[in-house]
Amino acid sequence: MPPLVLHITGARPNFPKAAPVMDALAARGMRQLLVHTGQHYDDNMSAVFFRELGLPHPDVNLGVGSGSHAAQTAAMMTALEEVMLAERPDLVMVYGDVNSTLAASLVAAKLGIAIAHVEAGLRSFDWTMPEEINRVVTDRLCDLLLATSADAIAHLASEGVAADRIHLVGNPMIDTLLRQLPHLDARAKADELGLPEHYGVVTLHRPGNVDDPAALAPLVAALRDVADELDLVLPVHPRGRARLEASGLFEHPRVTATDPLGYRDFLGLVRGSAAVITDSGGVQEETTVLGVPCLTLRPNTERPVTITHGTNRLVTPESLLAAYREAVAARAEREGAVPPLWDGRAGERIADVTVGFLAAR
Ligand code: UD1
Ligand code: UDP
């Protein structure tokens, strides 16, 4: 019987990463099971991605839902242990840096099951981010470290990870983007929302930006300044909804707030936009490939290739307005380059490495 790979997903950014990997492993005859932890559960944070990206229906949904870090991670671990004991997979494949990733890595490691980490080695070196903790611990526990960029390889090497466990495979999130390009209509959602030709897209969900009203206030003031010059559309992540509503930002006449959008609607809007203002990890990468200026409202990024190769730039509330003006003015001259191996074939490379790893065991 072919080996069994158990894929762990749960939060919005996991889904576009898992889809091309599952496809490529299916083409190689691998047995696969898809677990959804239930970390994200609203239709527009989860099910819409399964409909649009061709992911199989999850074989198991643990339904853990929201909670504190400890409560959520513990509930996932308890449920994942049962699944892994029952299924005895040959390999657990984890994605990115969310709590579902960490929970699955801890459980698999203690059961002696091999683990592969897609998007290994990214580092912000900012320990106030829960994701940084998840990344470092996950990488320490993994057998196969599948990296999207050369800087990630360097981080893993400097942490003492053996070179034969690290593979530069490219970026599966970009596989999904390139596959979905024919479905990304740059005007459909913009017309539906009544947006003019030039508009900007904003997403905010990092705890450091949206959890504390005192931290959010200068961001909102800076966004209002941009909105005086450019219509802004905000698909609002549930984490920041209440505080953003309370901030008064949505009362600006040139700000349009929406619920979170499905993949095609969202990236269609991004594709047609003059600029994106975000604190998302994945959106920094997608804008680089789409050639859309990206202004990242964070003091650091674990994805520096989006700056060195792409269209990304780190901004503060104080620098946002000037940075937006510069980015839009320079757009015609500055074509972002795509980082090496962000070519739509990362899923294939991940599948080849995985098949080789399992054959050698
Ligand atoms: C999580 C990830 C973050 C990732 C983000 C992507 C962790 C620690 N954080 O953050 O790295 O960038 O997902 O979107 O794993 N909620 C809903 N409906 C849902 C999901 C969440 O209303 O379907 C609300 C709940 O009030 C919940 C809050 O959003 O408490 C936060 O959800 P959670 O999954 O804990 O963290 P995110 O901020 O979404
Ligand atoms: N995304 C989406 N709809 C939205 C906002 C984001 O489909 O309203 C997509 C985005 O294009 C990317 C993924 O969700 O593919 C990124 O998720 P998110 O920003 O929540 O997480 P992060 O990448 O910061 O962990």
Short mmCIF file of C-alpha atoms and ligand atoms in Angstrom, two decimals:
data_model
loop_
_atom_site.label_atom_id
_atom_site.label_comp_id
_atom_site.label_asym_id
_atom_site.label_seq_id
_atom_site.Cartn_x
_atom_site.Cartn_y
_atom_site.Cartn_z
CA MET A 1 0.00 0.00 0.00
CA PRO A 2 1.31 3.52 -0.75
CA PRO A 3 2.33 5.60 2.28
CA LEU A 4 -0.28 7.77 4.02
CA VAL A 5 0.18 11.55 4.33
CA LEU A 6 -2.01 13.45 6.81
CA HIS A 7 -2.38 17.14 5.88
CA ILE A 8 -3.19 19.62 8.65
CA THR A 9 -5.13 22.78 7.81
CA GLY A 10 -7.32 25.06 9.88
CA ALA A 11 -6.82 28.76 9.19
CA ARG A 12 -7.41 30.82 6.02
CA PRO A 13 -3.78 31.03 4.84
CA ASN A 14 -3.36 27.23 5.05
CA PHE A 15 -5.82 26.47 2.28
CA PRO A 16 -4.05 28.05 -0.73
CA LYS A 17 -0.79 26.39 0.41
CA ALA A 18 -2.24 22.88 0.80
CA ALA A 19 -4.21 22.75 -2.47
CA PRO A 20 -1.27 22.38 -4.92
CA VAL A 21 0.61 20.01 -2.61
CA MET A 22 -2.38 17.65 -2.31
CA ASP A 23 -2.87 17.76 -6.07
CA ALA A 24 0.74 16.87 -6.81
CA LEU A 25 0.82 14.06 -4.23
CA ALA A 26 -2.45 12.65 -5.61
CA ALA A 27 -0.86 12.57 -9.08
CA ARG A 28 1.95 10.45 -7.57
CA GLY A 29 -0.48 7.92 -6.12
CA MET A 30 0.00 8.88 -2.46
CA ARG A 31 -2.74 8.04 0.05
CA GLN A 32 -3.84 11.28 1.71
CA LEU A 33 -6.18 12.48 4.43
CA LEU A 34 -7.08 16.12 4.98
CA VAL A 35 -7.68 17.32 8.53
CA HIS A 36 -9.35 20.68 9.22
CA THR A 37 -8.85 21.70 12.84
CA GLY A 38 -11.75 24.17 12.73
CA GLN A 39 -9.50 27.08 13.80
CA HIS A 40 -11.34 29.19 11.21
CA TYR A 41 -14.97 28.25 10.67
CA ASP A 42 -16.99 31.09 9.11
CA ASP A 43 -17.95 30.27 5.53
CA ASN A 44 -15.92 33.21 4.19
CA MET A 45 -12.84 32.26 6.26
CA SER A 46 -12.87 28.57 5.36
CA ALA A 47 -15.48 26.80 3.19
CA VAL A 48 -15.25 29.32 0.33
CA PHE A 49 -11.60 28.30 -0.18
CA PHE A 50 -12.55 24.64 -0.49
CA ARG A 51 -15.14 25.54 -3.13
CA GLU A 52 -12.82 27.80 -5.13
CA LEU A 53 -9.44 26.08 -4.84
CA GLY A 54 -10.50 22.51 -5.62
CA LEU A 55 -9.44 21.19 -2.22
CA PRO A 56 -11.09 17.90 -1.29
CA HIS A 57 -13.70 18.03 1.47
CA PRO A 58 -11.84 17.52 4.78
CA ASP A 59 -11.83 13.89 5.88
CA VAL A 60 -11.93 15.06 9.48
CA ASN A 61 -13.07 18.39 10.95
CA LEU A 62 -12.05 18.74 14.57
CA GLY A 63 -14.30 21.76 15.09
CA VAL A 64 -12.09 23.32 17.78
CA GLY A 65 -13.12 26.92 17.06
CA SER A 66 -11.72 30.00 18.79
CA GLY A 67 -10.11 30.37 22.20
CA SER A 68 -7.01 31.59 23.99
CA HIS A 69 -3.73 30.31 22.58
CA ALA A 70 -3.45 27.64 25.26
CA ALA A 71 -7.08 26.55 25.11
CA GLN A 72 -7.16 26.42 21.30
CA THR A 73 -3.80 24.66 20.95
CA ALA A 74 -4.64 22.16 23.69
CA ALA A 75 -8.03 21.30 22.14
CA MET A 76 -6.35 20.76 18.78
CA MET A 77 -3.64 18.57 20.32
CA THR A 78 -6.10 16.35 22.15
CA ALA A 79 -8.19 15.81 19.04
CA LEU A 80 -5.22 15.42 16.71
CA GLU A 81 -3.66 12.77 18.94
CA GLU A 82 -6.77 10.62 18.53
CA VAL A 83 -6.73 11.07 14.76
CA MET A 84 -3.03 10.26 14.44
CA LEU A 85 -3.31 7.20 16.70
CA ALA A 86 -6.25 5.93 14.67
CA GLU A 87 -4.78 6.63 11.22
CA ARG A 88 -1.06 6.06 11.91
CA PRO A 89 0.10 8.21 8.99
CA ASP A 90 3.61 7.80 7.59
CA LEU A 91 4.00 11.58 7.45
CA VAL A 92 2.19 14.64 8.78
CA MET A 93 2.35 17.68 6.49
CA VAL A 94 1.94 21.06 8.22
CA TYR A 95 1.63 24.51 6.63
CA GLY A 96 2.74 27.99 7.64
CA ASP A 97 2.78 29.35 11.18
CA VAL A 98 -0.68 29.17 12.72
CA ASN A 99 -1.71 27.42 15.93
CA SER A 100 -2.98 24.42 13.94
CA THR A 101 0.57 24.01 12.56
CA LEU A 102 2.15 24.05 16.01
CA ALA A 103 -0.43 21.72 17.60
CA ALA A 104 -0.01 19.08 14.89
CA SER A 105 3.79 19.25 15.04
CA LEU A 106 3.87 18.72 18.80
CA VAL A 107 1.52 15.74 18.63
CA ALA A 108 3.22 14.07 15.66
CA ALA A 109 6.71 14.51 17.13
CA LYS A 110 5.70 12.81 20.39
CA LEU A 111 4.08 9.93 18.51
CA GLY A 112 7.26 9.45 16.50
CA ILE A 113 5.57 10.35 13.19
CA ALA A 114 7.65 12.13 10.55
CA ILE A 115 6.70 15.76 9.89
CA ALA A 116 7.15 17.95 6.82
CA HIS A 117 6.81 21.72 7.19
CA VAL A 118 5.74 23.72 4.16
CA GLU A 119 7.08 27.31 4.50
CA ALA A 120 9.88 26.38 6.90
CA GLY A 121 12.60 28.78 8.02
CA LEU A 122 10.78 32.13 7.79
CA ARG A 123 11.81 34.38 10.67
CA SER A 124 10.68 37.84 11.76
CA PHE A 125 12.89 37.62 14.87
CA ASP A 126 9.96 39.28 16.63
CA TRP A 127 8.98 37.14 19.60
CA THR A 128 5.92 39.27 20.32
CA MET A 129 4.31 37.58 17.29
CA PRO A 130 2.61 34.27 18.15
CA GLU A 131 3.54 33.12 14.64
CA GLU A 132 7.28 33.44 15.34
CA ILE A 133 6.95 31.05 18.28
CA ASN A 134 4.94 28.65 16.11
CA ARG A 135 7.54 28.80 13.32
CA VAL A 136 10.59 28.19 15.49
CA VAL A 137 9.06 25.32 17.47
CA THR A 138 7.59 23.67 14.38
CA ASP A 139 10.89 23.79 12.51
CA ARG A 140 12.73 22.31 15.49
CA LEU A 141 10.39 19.30 15.42
CA CYS A 142 10.31 18.65 11.68
CA ASP A 143 12.07 16.04 9.59
CA LEU A 144 11.57 17.74 6.22
CA LEU A 145 11.92 21.52 6.00
CA LEU A 146 10.44 22.85 2.78
CA ALA A 147 11.46 26.45 2.20
CA THR A 148 10.06 29.16 -0.03
CA SER A 149 13.17 31.37 -0.18
CA ALA A 150 16.95 31.40 0.25
CA ASP A 151 16.83 33.50 3.45
CA ALA A 152 14.79 30.72 5.08
CA ILE A 153 17.48 28.18 4.19
CA ALA A 154 20.09 30.45 5.80
CA HIS A 155 18.04 30.77 9.00
CA LEU A 156 17.64 27.00 9.31
CA ALA A 157 21.34 26.41 8.64
CA SER A 158 22.30 28.94 11.31
CA GLU A 159 19.97 27.16 13.77
CA GLY A 160 21.87 23.93 13.16
CA VAL A 161 19.38 22.04 10.99
CA ALA A 162 21.15 19.39 8.90
CA ALA A 163 21.39 20.44 5.25
CA ASP A 164 19.94 17.17 3.93
CA ARG A 165 16.63 17.90 5.67
CA ILE A 166 16.21 21.35 4.07
CA HIS A 167 14.85 21.83 0.53
CA LEU A 168 14.26 25.02 -1.42
CA VAL A 169 10.97 24.20 -3.16
CA GLY A 170 9.39 27.55 -4.02
CA ASN A 171 6.06 28.91 -2.87
CA PRO A 172 2.89 26.80 -3.12
CA MET A 173 0.72 29.84 -2.32
CA ILE A 174 1.99 31.24 -5.61
CA ASP A 175 1.14 27.97 -7.41
CA THR A 176 -2.45 28.61 -6.36
CA LEU A 177 -2.31 32.26 -7.41
CA LEU A 178 -0.97 31.44 -10.88
CA ARG A 179 -3.57 28.70 -11.33
CA GLN A 180 -6.37 31.02 -10.28
CA LEU A 181 -5.27 33.98 -12.43
CA PRO A 182 -7.84 33.27 -15.17
CA HIS A 183 -10.56 33.55 -12.49
CA LEU A 184 -9.31 36.84 -11.02
CA ASP A 185 -11.47 39.53 -12.56
CA ALA A 186 -9.90 42.89 -11.75
CA ARG A 187 -13.23 44.78 -11.95
CA ALA A 188 -16.08 42.40 -11.03
CA LYS A 189 -16.04 42.90 -7.26
CA ALA A 190 -14.88 46.53 -7.59
CA ASP A 191 -17.92 47.32 -9.76
CA GLU A 192 -20.25 45.50 -7.37
CA LEU A 193 -18.88 47.61 -4.50
CA GLY A 194 -19.12 50.83 -6.55
CA LEU A 195 -15.39 51.50 -6.45
CA PRO A 196 -13.85 53.97 -8.91
CA GLU A 197 -11.03 53.07 -11.32
CA HIS A 198 -8.32 53.84 -8.75
CA TYR A 199 -8.70 52.33 -5.31
CA GLY A 200 -6.61 50.67 -2.61
CA VAL A 201 -7.17 47.40 -0.72
CA VAL A 202 -6.53 47.22 3.02
CA THR A 203 -6.32 44.18 5.31
CA LEU A 204 -5.44 44.29 9.00
CA HIS A 205 -5.47 41.42 11.47
CA ARG A 206 -2.16 41.25 13.35
CA PRO A 207 -2.74 41.37 17.12
CA GLY A 208 -0.06 44.08 17.40
CA ASN A 209 -2.16 46.31 15.12
CA VAL A 210 -5.80 45.55 15.94
CA ASP A 211 -6.03 44.22 19.50
CA ASP A 212 -5.13 47.41 21.36
CA PRO A 213 -7.19 50.54 20.58
CA ALA A 214 -4.14 52.69 21.48
CA ALA A 215 -2.03 50.95 18.81
CA LEU A 216 -4.91 51.01 16.31
CA ALA A 217 -5.63 54.75 16.63
CA PRO A 218 -2.55 56.04 14.71
CA LEU A 219 -3.10 53.39 12.04
CA VAL A 220 -6.67 54.54 11.58
CA ALA A 221 -5.56 58.16 11.40
CA ALA A 222 -3.01 57.27 8.71
CA LEU A 223 -5.59 55.28 6.73
CA ARG A 224 -7.99 58.22 6.88
CA ASP A 225 -5.26 60.43 5.41
CA VAL A 226 -4.77 58.00 2.52
CA ALA A 227 -8.56 57.73 2.05
CA ASP A 228 -8.70 61.50 1.51
CA GLU A 229 -6.73 60.79 -1.71
CA LEU A 230 -7.68 57.23 -2.69
CA ASP A 231 -10.84 55.18 -2.15
CA LEU A 232 -10.08 52.27 0.17
CA VAL A 233 -11.83 48.92 0.46
CA LEU A 234 -11.35 46.83 3.62
CA PRO A 235 -12.41 43.20 3.74
CA VAL A 236 -12.51 43.06 7.52
CA HIS A 237 -10.95 40.08 9.31
CA PRO A 238 -13.17 38.99 12.24
CA ARG A 239 -10.34 39.57 14.70
CA GLY A 240 -10.33 43.34 14.24
CA ARG A 241 -13.96 43.97 13.30
CA ALA A 242 -15.27 45.37 16.57
CA ARG A 243 -12.30 47.65 17.21
CA LEU A 244 -12.17 48.92 13.63
CA GLU A 245 -15.90 49.67 13.77
CA ALA A 246 -15.42 51.52 17.06
CA SER A 247 -12.50 53.49 15.61
CA GLY A 248 -14.81 55.36 13.22
CA LEU A 249 -12.71 54.45 10.14
CA PHE A 250 -15.72 53.08 8.27
CA GLU A 251 -17.48 56.43 8.58
CA HIS A 252 -14.97 58.01 6.18
CA PRO A 253 -16.92 58.63 2.93
CA ARG A 254 -14.20 57.01 0.79
CA VAL A 255 -13.78 53.86 2.92
CA THR A 256 -15.81 50.75 2.04
CA ALA A 257 -15.85 47.93 4.60
CA THR A 258 -16.89 44.41 3.60
CA ASP A 259 -16.97 41.00 5.20
CA PRO A 260 -13.91 38.84 4.47
CA LEU A 261 -13.96 37.94 0.79
CA GLY A 262 -13.53 34.64 -1.01
CA TYR A 263 -10.19 34.01 -2.68
CA ARG A 264 -11.23 35.02 -6.19
CA ASP A 265 -13.09 38.17 -5.18
CA PHE A 266 -10.25 39.26 -2.91
CA LEU A 267 -7.39 38.67 -5.31
CA GLY A 268 -9.44 40.09 -8.18
CA LEU A 269 -9.73 43.30 -6.15
CA VAL A 270 -6.01 43.22 -5.35
CA ARG A 271 -5.15 42.65 -9.02
CA GLY A 272 -7.09 45.75 -10.05
CA SER A 273 -5.91 47.99 -7.23
CA ALA A 274 -3.52 50.93 -7.23
CA ALA A 275 -1.90 49.74 -4.00
CA VAL A 276 -2.41 47.36 -1.09
CA ILE A 277 -1.96 48.29 2.57
CA THR A 278 -1.73 45.22 4.77
CA ASP A 279 -0.24 43.35 7.69
CA SER A 280 -0.89 39.92 6.16
CA GLY A 281 1.95 37.53 5.41
CA GLY A 282 0.45 35.91 2.33
CA VAL A 283 -0.72 39.17 0.80
CA GLN A 284 2.87 40.50 0.80
CA GLU A 285 3.77 37.53 -1.41
CA GLU A 286 0.76 37.70 -3.71
CA THR A 287 1.22 41.42 -4.42
CA THR A 288 4.85 40.76 -5.33
CA VAL A 289 3.77 38.31 -8.02
CA LEU A 290 0.87 40.49 -9.22
CA GLY A 291 3.19 43.54 -9.40
CA VAL A 292 0.91 45.60 -7.16
CA PRO A 293 2.64 48.01 -4.71
CA CYS A 294 2.34 46.67 -1.16
CA LEU A 295 2.74 48.81 1.96
CA THR A 296 3.12 46.59 5.00
CA LEU A 297 2.08 48.15 8.28
CA ARG A 298 4.57 46.25 10.42
CA PRO A 299 8.01 46.93 11.93
CA ASN A 300 9.41 43.74 10.36
CA THR A 301 8.63 40.96 7.93
CA GLU A 302 9.50 37.28 7.84
CA ARG A 303 9.22 37.55 4.04
CA PRO A 304 12.11 39.88 3.08
CA VAL A 305 12.23 38.61 -0.53
CA THR A 306 9.01 40.53 -1.10
CA ILE A 307 11.06 43.68 -0.42
CA THR A 308 14.36 42.73 -2.10
CA HIS A 309 12.69 41.21 -5.18
CA GLY A 310 9.11 42.37 -5.11
CA THR A 311 6.85 45.34 -4.55
CA ASN A 312 6.70 45.34 -0.75
CA ARG A 313 7.80 48.07 1.62
CA LEU A 314 7.53 48.29 5.42
CA VAL A 315 5.73 51.39 6.66
CA THR A 316 4.70 53.01 9.93
CA PRO A 317 1.54 55.05 10.48
CA GLU A 318 3.77 58.14 10.20
CA SER A 319 5.32 57.12 6.85
CA LEU A 320 2.24 55.55 5.22
CA LEU A 321 0.88 58.57 3.33
CA ALA A 322 4.24 59.54 1.78
CA ALA A 323 5.05 55.90 1.01
CA TYR A 324 1.68 55.44 -0.70
CA ARG A 325 2.25 58.54 -2.88
CA GLU A 326 5.75 57.36 -3.83
CA ALA A 327 4.68 53.79 -4.56
CA VAL A 328 1.87 54.85 -6.86
CA ALA A 329 4.04 57.44 -8.64
CA ALA A 330 6.88 54.93 -9.12
CA ARG A 331 4.68 52.06 -10.17
CA ALA A 332 5.18 52.54 -13.91
CA GLU A 333 8.98 52.33 -13.56
CA ARG A 334 9.20 49.65 -10.92
CA GLU A 335 8.32 46.18 -12.09
CA GLY A 336 8.65 43.81 -9.14
CA ALA A 337 10.71 40.72 -9.91
CA VAL A 338 9.45 37.33 -8.83
CA PRO A 339 11.67 35.48 -6.31
CA PRO A 340 13.41 32.31 -7.55
CA LEU A 341 11.14 29.23 -7.87
CA TRP A 342 7.91 31.17 -7.33
CA ASP A 343 6.97 29.67 -10.66
CA GLY A 344 3.83 27.62 -10.07
CA ARG A 345 5.71 24.34 -9.57
CA ALA A 346 6.34 24.33 -5.81
CA GLY A 347 3.65 21.71 -5.18
CA GLU A 348 5.38 19.38 -7.67
CA ARG A 349 8.75 19.88 -5.97
CA ILE A 350 7.25 19.30 -2.51
CA ALA A 351 5.64 16.09 -3.77
CA ASP A 352 8.91 14.86 -5.29
CA VAL A 353 10.86 15.55 -2.10
CA THR A 354 8.15 13.88 0.01
CA VAL A 355 7.97 10.77 -2.16
CA GLY A 356 11.77 10.46 -2.06
CA PHE A 357 11.85 10.93 1.71
CA LEU A 358 9.18 8.27 2.32
CA ALA A 359 10.79 5.82 -0.12
CA ALA A 360 14.10 6.10 1.73
CA ARG A 361 12.59 5.26 5.16
C1 UD1 B 1 -4.81 33.30 12.80
C2 UD1 B 1 -3.32 33.01 12.92
C3 UD1 B 1 -2.53 34.06 12.17
C4 UD1 B 1 -3.01 34.18 10.74
C5 UD1 B 1 -4.49 34.42 10.70
C6 UD1 B 1 -4.95 34.36 9.28
C7 UD1 B 1 -2.58 31.95 15.00
C8 UD1 B 1 -1.91 32.17 16.31
N1 UD1 B 1 -2.89 33.05 14.31
O1 UD1 B 1 -5.04 34.53 13.45
O2 UD1 B 1 -1.16 33.69 12.16
O3 UD1 B 1 -2.33 35.24 10.12
O4 UD1 B 1 -5.16 33.37 11.43
O5 UD1 B 1 -6.21 34.86 9.09
O6 UD1 B 1 -2.81 30.83 14.61
N2 UD1 B 1 -12.97 34.40 14.26
C9 UD1 B 1 -14.23 34.39 13.73
N3 UD1 B 1 -14.50 33.49 12.74
C10 UD1 B 1 -13.60 32.59 12.26
C11 UD1 B 1 -12.32 32.63 12.82
C12 UD1 B 1 -12.01 33.53 13.82
O7 UD1 B 1 -15.10 35.17 14.13
O8 UD1 B 1 -13.92 31.81 11.35
C13 UD1 B 1 -12.65 35.41 15.30
C14 UD1 B 1 -12.82 34.89 16.73
O9 UD1 B 1 -13.31 35.94 17.52
C15 UD1 B 1 -11.40 34.58 17.16
C16 UD1 B 1 -10.59 35.62 16.39
O10 UD1 B 1 -11.28 35.80 15.16
O11 UD1 B 1 -11.21 34.66 18.53
C17 UD1 B 1 -9.17 35.21 16.13
O12 UD1 B 1 -9.10 33.94 15.47
P1 UD1 B 1 -7.79 33.01 15.64
O13 UD1 B 1 -7.85 31.88 14.71
O14 UD1 B 1 -7.55 32.70 17.08
O15 UD1 B 1 -6.61 33.97 15.23
P2 UD1 B 1 -6.49 34.92 13.97
O16 UD1 B 1 -6.38 36.31 14.47
O17 UD1 B 1 -7.55 34.57 12.99
N1 UDP B 2 -7.58 36.50 1.60
C1 UDP B 2 -8.85 36.27 1.09
N2 UDP B 2 -9.88 37.10 1.45
C2 UDP B 2 -9.71 38.17 2.26
C3 UDP B 2 -8.40 38.40 2.78
C4 UDP B 2 -7.37 37.55 2.45
O1 UDP B 2 -9.04 35.33 0.32
O2 UDP B 2 -10.68 38.88 2.54
C5 UDP B 2 -6.50 35.56 1.25
C6 UDP B 2 -5.20 36.16 0.77
O3 UDP B 2 -5.24 36.48 -0.60
C7 UDP B 2 -4.21 35.05 1.07
C8 UDP B 2 -4.74 34.51 2.38
O4 UDP B 2 -6.11 34.88 2.44
O5 UDP B 2 -4.29 34.03 0.08
C9 UDP B 2 -3.95 35.17 3.50
O6 UDP B 2 -4.57 35.02 4.69
P1 UDP B 2 -4.38 36.01 5.92
O7 UDP B 2 -4.00 37.38 5.47
O8 UDP B 2 -5.60 35.86 6.73
O9 UDP B 2 -3.20 35.31 6.73
P2 UDP B 2 -1.62 35.48 6.78
O10 UDP B 2 -1.08 35.23 5.43
O11 UDP B 2 -1.33 36.84 7.31
O12 UDP B 2 -1.20 34.44 7.78
#
